[in-house]
Every structure is written in C-alpha cells, then in structure tokens.
Amino acid sequence: LYWVVSISLVFINKWLLSNSDILLDAPLFITWFQCLVTVILCIILSKVSSAIPDKLSFPNLDFKWQTIMPLSCVFFTMVVFNNLCLKYLDVAFYFVARSLTTVFNVVLTYLILHKKTCCKAIACCGVIIAGYITSVLQENGLGTLSLSGLFYGLSASFSVSLFSIFISKKLPNVDGSVWRLTFYNNLNTSVLFIWLNSQLGVFISYLGFFFWSMMLISGIFGFAISYVTTWQIQVTSPLTHNISGTAKAAVQTIIATILTLHFKSILWWLGNLMVVAGSIAYAYVRHKLRVVVEKDDSSAER
C-alpha cells in the first residue's frame, strides 16, 4: 500500500508540474493546494471522529498554529524544494537527486545535537556520496541534467534532514500526535503560501475539469502518504520502513525509465545501485546501534 500511494503521488505530481499540455507554470500553487486538501481532510476526520469515536480514532484539533511555526517553516521549504526538484528533473533521477538526505542528517546531527556517528555509518554515507557523484556525472553526460533541479534536490535533502531532527523536539507540543503535527504543518504552510504566492490569480480562470480532478487526487494522495507511512512503521519497524522506502525508490526509478524510454548507461545504474546499497546499509547499521543502546539501558535498569 505504501509503495502504491508513494509512487502514484510522485508520478501525479510530475504530470502536474511538467506536463506540456498544461500551459501553466505554477509549482507553488500546486503545492499550496495539496497542503490545503490535507488541512481540510484532517478537519473532516476530526469532526467525524468526534461524532463516532467508537468507529474512527482521530485527535481533536485546535488552531494554535503558533505552537510549531518554526518547524512549519522548515516543512514549508521541504515541500517546496521537493516539488521544484521534481519539476526540473526526470522521475528516474528524482531519488538520486534527493539521496543526500542521509549524509545531511549525519552532519546536522553532529552540528545541532552534538551526537557523533559511528565509523560504519559514515562509511555508508561515503558509498552514498560516491553513488550520487557517479549518477550526476552520468546524467550530465546524457544531457538530461538540470542544474536548477540538482540545486533543488540538494536543498530538499537538507530540509528533510533538518525537519527530521527538529520534529522530535516539537512532538511533545502536540501531545505526541503525528496527525496534529501533520495538521499544524500543513495549515501553517498553506498560510505561508498565500502570503508568498503570486501564482494564485493565474488559476482563477483555469477551470479544466481533468486538471482539477488530478489536483484533488494529488491532494488526497498527499494526505494518504502520511497515514500509510505511519501505518507501515507501526505494523513493521522503522528499519523495515526505511528499507522499504529505498526499495520503493529503486522500483520507481525503473518504472520511470521504462515509461519515458530514457535508457541509461551502465555507470548511471551503478551509481543508483550504490546509493540504494549505501542507504539500506546505513539504515541497518543505525538499527543495530539502536538495539545495542536499548539493551544497555535495560541492563542498567536491572
């Protein structure tokens, strides 16, 4: 389910952001609309849950948006750069373009949390970086590399890492509820988009039914990805989820190359394979370290 929702969302967003049949260039509006749909769906589910709590469990929501505004600003940059990266790069290269998230996470964990990372994890990051450089050079050699897309990919990776570090600090402010956090982030981001977005007027007269249907579907899928991500972690484990996400990205890359008929070189695929292998190895190393720490803590309590 996670794979279906996630891959579908990427391809829908790519169609909305880059389709030549849509003579509009407004990626910020598209991102704003998706955040707005998530806000509306959260409110609806909260109301329904209050009416039938025995059949649907969803937290009550209020509008204390100031609670996590700093985190929402990071979330804002994350969703903007993600979609801009997807706009300027092929879906096949989208995963690699954002693959330095793990590397940034190690760096920011040291700079912000003052926590060091073990040598094995750093070695995994080295494999990811080598794969990233290989893929970038090959993409450039094929003439399909966008420097703007590459910049947005790096910015998205940095924002995702920063968000993952700050999120643990802000969860207590929403009573540990992922859904409240999702609601606040999308609500605040929607407001920020209205303030910054000069593209809103462009869409007032653009009433194509198919376009708006795709916009609505993308918003629903954007909301659904929050649910299925949480669900997958709950029914499996964070390690399984990380490996599943990396494997999903690899399958997404293969599907994209088949659909677009953009055949890549052996070195291009080797670079992708290195990124996938490094990411999975890093997730495994972090998991093993977490298990060791938990065992040490339980032993100390005894």
PDB file of C-alpha atoms in Angstrom:
ATOM      1  CA  LEU A   1       0.000   0.000   0.000  1.00  0.00           C
ATOM      2  CA  TYR A   2       2.846   2.388   0.881  1.00  0.00           C
ATOM      3  CA  TRP A   3       4.544   1.691  -2.443  1.00  0.00           C
ATOM      4  CA  VAL A   4       1.355   2.235  -4.467  1.00  0.00           C
ATOM      5  CA  VAL A   5       0.469   5.521  -2.759  1.00  0.00           C
ATOM      6  CA  SER A   6       4.013   6.901  -2.789  1.00  0.00           C
ATOM      7  CA  ILE A   7       4.868   6.018  -6.399  1.00  0.00           C
ATOM      8  CA  SER A   8       1.455   7.208  -7.617  1.00  0.00           C
ATOM      9  CA  LEU A   9       1.909  10.544  -5.842  1.00  0.00           C
ATOM     10  CA  VAL A  10       5.311  11.124  -7.458  1.00  0.00           C
ATOM     11  CA  PHE A  11       4.004  10.446 -10.975  1.00  0.00           C
ATOM     12  CA  ILE A  12       0.850  12.537 -10.436  1.00  0.00           C
ATOM     13  CA  ASN A  13       2.941  15.450  -9.181  1.00  0.00           C
ATOM     14  CA  LYS A  14       5.337  15.098 -12.102  1.00  0.00           C
ATOM     15  CA  TRP A  15       2.398  15.265 -14.509  1.00  0.00           C
ATOM     16  CA  LEU A  16       1.011  18.372 -12.810  1.00  0.00           C
ATOM     17  CA  LEU A  17       4.380  20.100 -12.623  1.00  0.00           C
ATOM     18  CA  SER A  18       5.823  19.286 -16.046  1.00  0.00           C
ATOM     19  CA  ASN A  19       3.059  18.276 -18.461  1.00  0.00           C
ATOM     20  CA  SER A  20       3.391  20.198 -21.720  1.00  0.00           C
ATOM     21  CA  ASP A  21      -0.396  20.106 -22.179  1.00  0.00           C
ATOM     22  CA  ILE A  22      -0.785  22.347 -19.128  1.00  0.00           C
ATOM     23  CA  LEU A  23       0.356  25.772 -20.240  1.00  0.00           C
ATOM     24  CA  LEU A  24       0.861  26.959 -16.679  1.00  0.00           C
ATOM     25  CA  ASP A  25       3.990  27.314 -14.620  1.00  0.00           C
ATOM     26  CA  ALA A  26       2.845  27.499 -11.015  1.00  0.00           C
ATOM     27  CA  PRO A  27       4.510  24.845  -8.847  1.00  0.00           C
ATOM     28  CA  LEU A  28       3.910  26.837  -5.664  1.00  0.00           C
ATOM     29  CA  PHE A  29       0.156  26.921  -6.258  1.00  0.00           C
ATOM     30  CA  ILE A  30       0.058  23.168  -6.830  1.00  0.00           C
ATOM     31  CA  THR A  31       1.968  22.567  -3.587  1.00  0.00           C
ATOM     32  CA  TRP A  32      -0.300  25.003  -1.698  1.00  0.00           C
ATOM     33  CA  PHE A  33      -3.426  23.259  -2.962  1.00  0.00           C
ATOM     34  CA  GLN A  34      -2.127  19.878  -1.807  1.00  0.00           C
ATOM     35  CA  CYS A  35      -1.415  21.254   1.677  1.00  0.00           C
ATOM     36  CA  LEU A  36      -4.892  22.816   1.773  1.00  0.00           C
ATOM     37  CA  VAL A  37      -6.539  19.480   0.901  1.00  0.00           C
ATOM     38  CA  THR A  38      -4.634  17.822   3.763  1.00  0.00           C
ATOM     39  CA  VAL A  39      -5.861  20.512   6.197  1.00  0.00           C
ATOM     40  CA  ILE A  40      -9.480  20.063   5.086  1.00  0.00           C
ATOM     41  CA  LEU A  41      -9.290  16.259   5.316  1.00  0.00           C
ATOM     42  CA  CYS A  42      -7.790  16.473   8.823  1.00  0.00           C
ATOM     43  CA  ILE A  43     -10.642  18.742   9.956  1.00  0.00           C
ATOM     44  CA  ILE A  44     -13.269  16.446   8.408  1.00  0.00           C
ATOM     45  CA  LEU A  45     -11.800  13.325  10.019  1.00  0.00           C
ATOM     46  CA  SER A  46     -11.542  15.082  13.381  1.00  0.00           C
ATOM     47  CA  LYS A  47     -15.233  16.063  13.235  1.00  0.00           C
ATOM     48  CA  VAL A  48     -16.285  12.562  12.150  1.00  0.00           C
ATOM     49  CA  SER A  49     -14.188  11.033  14.925  1.00  0.00           C
ATOM     50  CA  SER A  50     -15.913  13.253  17.495  1.00  0.00           C
ATOM     51  CA  ALA A  51     -19.299  12.112  16.195  1.00  0.00           C
ATOM     52  CA  ILE A  52     -18.481   8.377  16.068  1.00  0.00           C
ATOM     53  CA  PRO A  53     -15.442   7.828  18.331  1.00  0.00           C
ATOM     54  CA  ASP A  54     -16.057   4.075  18.523  1.00  0.00           C
ATOM     55  CA  LYS A  55     -15.581   3.675  14.756  1.00  0.00           C
ATOM     56  CA  LEU A  56     -12.921   6.270  13.949  1.00  0.00           C
ATOM     57  CA  SER A  57      -9.996   7.420  16.056  1.00  0.00           C
ATOM     58  CA  PHE A  58      -8.617  10.838  15.154  1.00  0.00           C
ATOM     59  CA  PRO A  59      -7.326  13.514  17.552  1.00  0.00           C
ATOM     60  CA  ASN A  60      -9.237  16.706  18.282  1.00  0.00           C
ATOM     61  CA  LEU A  61      -7.772  19.716  16.519  1.00  0.00           C
ATOM     62  CA  ASP A  62      -7.475  23.346  17.505  1.00  0.00           C
ATOM     63  CA  PHE A  63      -5.913  26.264  15.682  1.00  0.00           C
ATOM     64  CA  LYS A  64      -2.979  27.156  17.915  1.00  0.00           C
ATOM     65  CA  TRP A  65      -0.788  27.485  14.861  1.00  0.00           C
ATOM     66  CA  GLN A  66       1.990  29.284  16.756  1.00  0.00           C
ATOM     67  CA  THR A  67       2.834  26.042  18.560  1.00  0.00           C
ATOM     68  CA  ILE A  68       5.112  24.686  15.856  1.00  0.00           C
ATOM     69  CA  MET A  69       5.577  27.607  13.459  1.00  0.00           C
ATOM     70  CA  PRO A  70       9.412  27.270  13.369  1.00  0.00           C
ATOM     71  CA  LEU A  71       9.053  23.604  12.385  1.00  0.00           C
ATOM     72  CA  SER A  72       6.399  24.532   9.831  1.00  0.00           C
ATOM     73  CA  CYS A  73       8.826  26.941   8.169  1.00  0.00           C
ATOM     74  CA  VAL A  74      11.222  24.030   7.661  1.00  0.00           C
ATOM     75  CA  PHE A  75       8.316  21.884   6.418  1.00  0.00           C
ATOM     76  CA  PHE A  76       7.428  24.693   4.001  1.00  0.00           C
ATOM     77  CA  THR A  77      10.907  24.709   2.447  1.00  0.00           C
ATOM     78  CA  MET A  78      10.876  20.903   2.341  1.00  0.00           C
ATOM     79  CA  VAL A  79       7.664  20.572   0.310  1.00  0.00           C
ATOM     80  CA  VAL A  80       8.572  23.492  -1.969  1.00  0.00           C
ATOM     81  CA  PHE A  81      12.035  22.166  -2.826  1.00  0.00           C
ATOM     82  CA  ASN A  82      10.710  18.614  -3.250  1.00  0.00           C
ATOM     83  CA  ASN A  83       8.213  19.696  -5.893  1.00  0.00           C
ATOM     84  CA  LEU A  84      10.634  22.081  -7.613  1.00  0.00           C
ATOM     85  CA  CYS A  85      13.169  19.253  -7.805  1.00  0.00           C
ATOM     86  CA  LEU A  86      10.534  17.004  -9.370  1.00  0.00           C
ATOM     87  CA  LYS A  87       9.576  19.735 -11.820  1.00  0.00           C
ATOM     88  CA  TYR A  88      13.066  20.172 -13.249  1.00  0.00           C
ATOM     89  CA  LEU A  89      14.329  16.576 -13.112  1.00  0.00           C
ATOM     90  CA  ASP A  90      13.078  13.280 -14.513  1.00  0.00           C
ATOM     91  CA  VAL A  91      11.337  10.909 -12.122  1.00  0.00           C
ATOM     92  CA  ALA A  92      14.133   8.422 -12.876  1.00  0.00           C
ATOM     93  CA  PHE A  93      16.691  10.813 -11.355  1.00  0.00           C
ATOM     94  CA  TYR A  94      14.446  12.163  -8.582  1.00  0.00           C
ATOM     95  CA  PHE A  95      15.559   9.598  -5.995  1.00  0.00           C
ATOM     96  CA  VAL A  96      19.275  10.160  -6.543  1.00  0.00           C
ATOM     97  CA  ALA A  97      18.833  13.949  -6.580  1.00  0.00           C
ATOM     98  CA  ARG A  98      17.425  13.749  -3.037  1.00  0.00           C
ATOM     99  CA  SER A  99      19.639  10.909  -1.834  1.00  0.00           C
ATOM    100  CA  LEU A 100      22.000  13.024   0.267  1.00  0.00           C
ATOM    101  CA  THR A 101      19.354  13.321   2.996  1.00  0.00           C
ATOM    102  CA  THR A 102      21.187  10.646   4.991  1.00  0.00           C
ATOM    103  CA  VAL A 103      24.505  12.481   4.648  1.00  0.00           C
ATOM    104  CA  PHE A 104      22.988  15.799   5.720  1.00  0.00           C
ATOM    105  CA  ASN A 105      21.323  14.006   8.619  1.00  0.00           C
ATOM    106  CA  VAL A 106      24.700  12.801   9.915  1.00  0.00           C
ATOM    107  CA  VAL A 107      26.229  16.276   9.565  1.00  0.00           C
ATOM    108  CA  LEU A 108      23.301  18.129  11.172  1.00  0.00           C
ATOM    109  CA  THR A 109      23.040  15.589  13.995  1.00  0.00           C
ATOM    110  CA  TYR A 110      26.634  16.404  14.873  1.00  0.00           C
ATOM    111  CA  LEU A 111      26.288  20.186  14.466  1.00  0.00           C
ATOM    112  CA  ILE A 112      22.895  20.607  16.175  1.00  0.00           C
ATOM    113  CA  LEU A 113      22.560  17.676  18.579  1.00  0.00           C
ATOM    114  CA  HIS A 114      26.329  17.233  19.124  1.00  0.00           C
ATOM    115  CA  LYS A 115      25.997  13.487  18.589  1.00  0.00           C
ATOM    116  CA  LYS A 116      28.706  11.580  16.764  1.00  0.00           C
ATOM    117  CA  THR A 117      28.053   8.839  14.224  1.00  0.00           C
ATOM    118  CA  CYS A 118      29.921   5.526  14.164  1.00  0.00           C
ATOM    119  CA  CYS A 119      32.533   4.767  11.503  1.00  0.00           C
ATOM    120  CA  LYS A 120      30.359   2.121   9.819  1.00  0.00           C
ATOM    121  CA  ALA A 121      27.535   4.629   9.299  1.00  0.00           C
ATOM    122  CA  ILE A 122      29.989   7.207   7.942  1.00  0.00           C
ATOM    123  CA  ALA A 123      31.338   4.573   5.527  1.00  0.00           C
ATOM    124  CA  CYS A 124      27.773   4.001   4.306  1.00  0.00           C
ATOM    125  CA  CYS A 125      27.477   7.749   3.717  1.00  0.00           C
ATOM    126  CA  GLY A 126      30.682   7.569   1.684  1.00  0.00           C
ATOM    127  CA  VAL A 127      29.098   4.930  -0.566  1.00  0.00           C
ATOM    128  CA  ILE A 128      26.008   7.139  -0.986  1.00  0.00           C
ATOM    129  CA  ILE A 129      28.125  10.168  -1.916  1.00  0.00           C
ATOM    130  CA  ALA A 130      30.156   8.128  -4.422  1.00  0.00           C
ATOM    131  CA  GLY A 131      26.960   6.807  -5.996  1.00  0.00           C
ATOM    132  CA  TYR A 132      25.475  10.307  -6.089  1.00  0.00           C
ATOM    133  CA  ILE A 133      28.521  11.786  -7.846  1.00  0.00           C
ATOM    134  CA  THR A 134      28.625   8.893 -10.332  1.00  0.00           C
ATOM    135  CA  SER A 135      24.942   9.309 -11.195  1.00  0.00           C
ATOM    136  CA  VAL A 136      25.200  13.098 -11.504  1.00  0.00           C
ATOM    137  CA  LEU A 137      28.172  12.845 -13.878  1.00  0.00           C
ATOM    138  CA  GLN A 138      26.389  10.235 -15.984  1.00  0.00           C
ATOM    139  CA  GLU A 139      23.147  12.253 -16.056  1.00  0.00           C
ATOM    140  CA  ASN A 140      25.139  15.272 -17.191  1.00  0.00           C
ATOM    141  CA  GLY A 141      26.854  13.181 -19.858  1.00  0.00           C
ATOM    142  CA  LEU A 142      23.452  12.093 -21.173  1.00  0.00           C
ATOM    143  CA  GLY A 143      22.459  15.761 -21.477  1.00  0.00           C
ATOM    144  CA  THR A 144      19.428  15.433 -19.193  1.00  0.00           C
ATOM    145  CA  LEU A 145      20.823  17.079 -16.059  1.00  0.00           C
ATOM    146  CA  SER A 146      19.215  20.288 -14.834  1.00  0.00           C
ATOM    147  CA  LEU A 147      21.416  22.346 -12.522  1.00  0.00           C
ATOM    148  CA  SER A 148      18.307  24.002 -11.094  1.00  0.00           C
ATOM    149  CA  GLY A 149      16.806  20.593 -10.367  1.00  0.00           C
ATOM    150  CA  LEU A 150      20.079  19.457  -8.799  1.00  0.00           C
ATOM    151  CA  PHE A 151      20.140  22.527  -6.546  1.00  0.00           C
ATOM    152  CA  TYR A 152      16.516  21.987  -5.507  1.00  0.00           C
ATOM    153  CA  GLY A 153      17.282  18.329  -4.814  1.00  0.00           C
ATOM    154  CA  LEU A 154      20.170  19.250  -2.512  1.00  0.00           C
ATOM    155  CA  SER A 155      18.001  21.878  -0.810  1.00  0.00           C
ATOM    156  CA  ALA A 156      15.201  19.333  -0.367  1.00  0.00           C
ATOM    157  CA  SER A 157      17.643  16.829   1.150  1.00  0.00           C
ATOM    158  CA  PHE A 158      18.906  19.452   3.588  1.00  0.00           C
ATOM    159  CA  SER A 159      15.356  20.488   4.546  1.00  0.00           C
ATOM    160  CA  VAL A 160      14.220  16.888   5.086  1.00  0.00           C
ATOM    161  CA  SER A 161      17.210  16.256   7.366  1.00  0.00           C
ATOM    162  CA  LEU A 162      16.582  19.444   9.327  1.00  0.00           C
ATOM    163  CA  PHE A 163      12.885  18.556   9.644  1.00  0.00           C
ATOM    164  CA  SER A 164      13.640  15.045  10.924  1.00  0.00           C
ATOM    165  CA  ILE A 165      15.916  16.476  13.634  1.00  0.00           C
ATOM    166  CA  PHE A 166      13.512  19.196  14.805  1.00  0.00           C
ATOM    167  CA  ILE A 167      10.397  17.015  14.698  1.00  0.00           C
ATOM    168  CA  SER A 168      11.343  15.078  17.846  1.00  0.00           C
ATOM    169  CA  LYS A 169      11.635  18.358  19.746  1.00  0.00           C
ATOM    170  CA  LYS A 170       8.204  19.594  18.660  1.00  0.00           C
ATOM    171  CA  LEU A 171       6.149  16.390  19.007  1.00  0.00           C
ATOM    172  CA  PRO A 172       5.606  16.941  22.772  1.00  0.00           C
ATOM    173  CA  ASN A 173       3.954  20.287  21.914  1.00  0.00           C
ATOM    174  CA  VAL A 174       1.175  18.383  20.135  1.00  0.00           C
ATOM    175  CA  ASP A 175       0.925  15.613  22.761  1.00  0.00           C
ATOM    176  CA  GLY A 176       2.969  13.273  20.587  1.00  0.00           C
ATOM    177  CA  SER A 177       0.254  13.152  17.910  1.00  0.00           C
ATOM    178  CA  VAL A 178       1.593  12.741  14.377  1.00  0.00           C
ATOM    179  CA  TRP A 179      -1.802  13.766  12.995  1.00  0.00           C
ATOM    180  CA  ARG A 180      -1.849  17.033  14.964  1.00  0.00           C
ATOM    181  CA  LEU A 181       1.658  17.707  13.718  1.00  0.00           C
ATOM    182  CA  THR A 182       0.543  16.994  10.139  1.00  0.00           C
ATOM    183  CA  PHE A 183      -2.432  19.336  10.556  1.00  0.00           C
ATOM    184  CA  TYR A 184      -0.411  22.217  12.007  1.00  0.00           C
ATOM    185  CA  ASN A 185       2.384  21.918   9.465  1.00  0.00           C
ATOM    186  CA  ASN A 186       0.012  21.906   6.504  1.00  0.00           C
ATOM    187  CA  LEU A 187      -2.134  24.685   7.994  1.00  0.00           C
ATOM    188  CA  ASN A 188       0.854  26.946   8.597  1.00  0.00           C
ATOM    189  CA  THR A 189       2.329  26.083   5.209  1.00  0.00           C
ATOM    190  CA  SER A 190      -0.972  26.924   3.486  1.00  0.00           C
ATOM    191  CA  VAL A 191      -0.912  30.365   5.132  1.00  0.00           C
ATOM    192  CA  LEU A 192       2.723  30.911   4.150  1.00  0.00           C
ATOM    193  CA  PHE A 193       1.888  30.014   0.549  1.00  0.00           C
ATOM    194  CA  ILE A 194      -0.949  32.554   0.401  1.00  0.00           C
ATOM    195  CA  TRP A 195       1.393  35.225   1.696  1.00  0.00           C
ATOM    196  CA  LEU A 196       4.212  34.407  -0.724  1.00  0.00           C
ATOM    197  CA  ASN A 197       2.351  33.063  -3.713  1.00  0.00           C
ATOM    198  CA  SER A 198       1.855  35.369  -6.699  1.00  0.00           C
ATOM    199  CA  GLN A 199       0.502  32.492  -8.793  1.00  0.00           C
ATOM    200  CA  LEU A 200      -2.984  32.288  -7.251  1.00  0.00           C
ATOM    201  CA  GLY A 201      -4.602  34.659  -9.737  1.00  0.00           C
ATOM    202  CA  VAL A 202      -3.384  32.588 -12.672  1.00  0.00           C
ATOM    203  CA  PHE A 203      -5.693  29.723 -11.723  1.00  0.00           C
ATOM    204  CA  ILE A 204      -8.919  31.638 -11.121  1.00  0.00           C
ATOM    205  CA  SER A 205      -9.962  31.357 -14.766  1.00  0.00           C
ATOM    206  CA  TYR A 206      -8.362  27.952 -15.321  1.00  0.00           C
ATOM    207  CA  LEU A 207     -11.250  25.548 -14.838  1.00  0.00           C
ATOM    208  CA  GLY A 208     -10.241  22.431 -16.754  1.00  0.00           C
ATOM    209  CA  PHE A 209     -12.114  19.524 -15.150  1.00  0.00           C
ATOM    210  CA  PHE A 210      -9.385  16.934 -15.694  1.00  0.00           C
ATOM    211  CA  PHE A 211      -6.710  19.250 -14.305  1.00  0.00           C
ATOM    212  CA  TRP A 212      -8.674  19.987 -11.140  1.00  0.00           C
ATOM    213  CA  SER A 213      -9.508  16.293 -10.742  1.00  0.00           C
ATOM    214  CA  MET A 214      -5.798  15.486 -10.827  1.00  0.00           C
ATOM    215  CA  MET A 215      -5.135  18.321  -8.373  1.00  0.00           C
ATOM    216  CA  LEU A 216      -7.710  16.895  -5.963  1.00  0.00           C
ATOM    217  CA  ILE A 217      -6.363  13.350  -6.350  1.00  0.00           C
ATOM    218  CA  SER A 218      -2.823  14.580  -5.679  1.00  0.00           C
ATOM    219  CA  GLY A 219      -4.046  16.305  -2.513  1.00  0.00           C
ATOM    220  CA  ILE A 220      -5.778  13.130  -1.319  1.00  0.00           C
ATOM    221  CA  PHE A 221      -2.690  11.046  -2.073  1.00  0.00           C
ATOM    222  CA  GLY A 222      -0.554  13.623  -0.248  1.00  0.00           C
ATOM    223  CA  PHE A 223      -2.746  13.129   2.814  1.00  0.00           C
ATOM    224  CA  ALA A 224      -2.768   9.347   2.380  1.00  0.00           C
ATOM    225  CA  ILE A 225       1.024   9.122   2.328  1.00  0.00           C
ATOM    226  CA  SER A 226       1.109  10.496   5.886  1.00  0.00           C
ATOM    227  CA  TYR A 227      -1.256   7.747   7.003  1.00  0.00           C
ATOM    228  CA  VAL A 228       0.352   4.813   5.191  1.00  0.00           C
ATOM    229  CA  THR A 229       3.843   5.875   6.298  1.00  0.00           C
ATOM    230  CA  THR A 230       2.756   5.892   9.946  1.00  0.00           C
ATOM    231  CA  TRP A 231       0.825   2.662   9.445  1.00  0.00           C
ATOM    232  CA  GLN A 232       3.778   0.860   7.842  1.00  0.00           C
ATOM    233  CA  ILE A 233       6.103   1.862  10.691  1.00  0.00           C
ATOM    234  CA  GLN A 234       3.549   0.671  13.255  1.00  0.00           C
ATOM    235  CA  VAL A 235       2.943  -2.752  11.665  1.00  0.00           C
ATOM    236  CA  THR A 236       6.607  -3.381  10.804  1.00  0.00           C
ATOM    237  CA  SER A 237       9.514  -1.350  12.198  1.00  0.00           C
ATOM    238  CA  PRO A 238      11.448   1.840  11.371  1.00  0.00           C
ATOM    239  CA  LEU A 239      14.204  -0.301   9.799  1.00  0.00           C
ATOM    240  CA  THR A 240      11.743  -2.158   7.577  1.00  0.00           C
ATOM    241  CA  HIS A 241      10.148   1.149   6.598  1.00  0.00           C
ATOM    242  CA  ASN A 242      13.498   2.695   5.642  1.00  0.00           C
ATOM    243  CA  ILE A 243      14.478  -0.328   3.578  1.00  0.00           C
ATOM    244  CA  SER A 244      11.006  -0.418   2.013  1.00  0.00           C
ATOM    245  CA  GLY A 245      11.272   3.275   1.125  1.00  0.00           C
ATOM    246  CA  THR A 246      14.661   2.787  -0.514  1.00  0.00           C
ATOM    247  CA  ALA A 247      13.490  -0.283  -2.437  1.00  0.00           C
ATOM    248  CA  LYS A 248      10.380   1.628  -3.491  1.00  0.00           C
ATOM    249  CA  ALA A 249      12.558   4.421  -4.869  1.00  0.00           C
ATOM    250  CA  ALA A 250      14.574   1.886  -6.872  1.00  0.00           C
ATOM    251  CA  VAL A 251      11.403   0.394  -8.372  1.00  0.00           C
ATOM    252  CA  GLN A 252      10.126   3.912  -9.057  1.00  0.00           C
ATOM    253  CA  THR A 253      13.330   4.654 -10.973  1.00  0.00           C
ATOM    254  CA  ILE A 254      12.958   1.501 -13.087  1.00  0.00           C
ATOM    255  CA  ILE A 255       9.298   2.276 -13.864  1.00  0.00           C
ATOM    256  CA  ALA A 256      10.194   5.840 -14.863  1.00  0.00           C
ATOM    257  CA  THR A 257      12.948   4.751 -17.266  1.00  0.00           C
ATOM    258  CA  ILE A 258      10.592   2.224 -18.882  1.00  0.00           C
ATOM    259  CA  LEU A 259       7.705   4.692 -19.259  1.00  0.00           C
ATOM    260  CA  THR A 260       9.837   7.517 -20.655  1.00  0.00           C
ATOM    261  CA  LEU A 261      12.075   5.232 -22.762  1.00  0.00           C
ATOM    262  CA  HIS A 262      15.116   7.126 -21.466  1.00  0.00           C
ATOM    263  CA  PHE A 263      17.702   4.379 -21.482  1.00  0.00           C
ATOM    264  CA  LYS A 264      20.626   4.946 -19.125  1.00  0.00           C
ATOM    265  CA  SER A 265      24.265   3.873 -19.147  1.00  0.00           C
ATOM    266  CA  ILE A 266      25.671   1.056 -17.026  1.00  0.00           C
ATOM    267  CA  LEU A 267      27.569   3.569 -14.876  1.00  0.00           C
ATOM    268  CA  TRP A 268      24.320   5.508 -14.295  1.00  0.00           C
ATOM    269  CA  TRP A 269      22.684   2.357 -12.954  1.00  0.00           C
ATOM    270  CA  LEU A 270      25.801   1.553 -10.936  1.00  0.00           C
ATOM    271  CA  GLY A 271      25.581   4.971  -9.274  1.00  0.00           C
ATOM    272  CA  ASN A 272      21.921   4.337  -8.414  1.00  0.00           C
ATOM    273  CA  LEU A 273      22.790   0.903  -7.052  1.00  0.00           C
ATOM    274  CA  MET A 274      25.495   2.400  -4.833  1.00  0.00           C
ATOM    275  CA  VAL A 275      23.032   4.938  -3.436  1.00  0.00           C
ATOM    276  CA  VAL A 276      20.450   2.216  -2.738  1.00  0.00           C
ATOM    277  CA  ALA A 277      23.024  -0.116  -1.158  1.00  0.00           C
ATOM    278  CA  GLY A 278      24.522   2.669   0.959  1.00  0.00           C
ATOM    279  CA  SER A 279      21.092   3.815   2.153  1.00  0.00           C
ATOM    280  CA  ILE A 280      19.980   0.297   3.131  1.00  0.00           C
ATOM    281  CA  ALA A 281      23.313  -0.404   4.849  1.00  0.00           C
ATOM    282  CA  TYR A 282      23.063   2.869   6.787  1.00  0.00           C
ATOM    283  CA  ALA A 283      19.527   2.021   7.956  1.00  0.00           C
ATOM    284  CA  TYR A 284      20.722  -1.408   9.092  1.00  0.00           C
ATOM    285  CA  VAL A 285      23.755  -0.007  10.957  1.00  0.00           C
ATOM    286  CA  ARG A 286      21.611   2.584  12.750  1.00  0.00           C
ATOM    287  CA  HIS A 287      19.102  -0.110  13.676  1.00  0.00           C
ATOM    288  CA  LYS A 288      21.803  -2.342  15.168  1.00  0.00           C
ATOM    289  CA  LEU A 289      23.180   0.573  17.182  1.00  0.00           C
ATOM    290  CA  ARG A 290      19.698   1.363  18.488  1.00  0.00           C
ATOM    291  CA  VAL A 291      19.221  -2.254  19.580  1.00  0.00           C
ATOM    292  CA  VAL A 292      22.558  -2.202  21.438  1.00  0.00           C
ATOM    293  CA  VAL A 293      21.652   1.058  23.211  1.00  0.00           C
ATOM    294  CA  GLU A 294      18.251  -0.309  24.239  1.00  0.00           C
ATOM    295  CA  LYS A 295      19.869  -3.474  25.626  1.00  0.00           C
ATOM    296  CA  ASP A 296      22.394  -1.406  27.590  1.00  0.00           C
ATOM    297  CA  ASP A 297      19.609   0.780  29.001  1.00  0.00           C
ATOM    298  CA  SER A 298      17.535  -2.234  30.057  1.00  0.00           C
ATOM    299  CA  SER A 299      20.600  -3.840  31.670  1.00  0.00           C
ATOM    300  CA  ALA A 300      21.345  -0.637  33.588  1.00  0.00           C
ATOM    301  CA  GLU A 301      17.779  -0.519  34.924  1.00  0.00           C
ATOM    302  CA  ARG A 302      18.109  -4.046  36.285  1.00  0.00           C
TER     303      ARG A 302
END
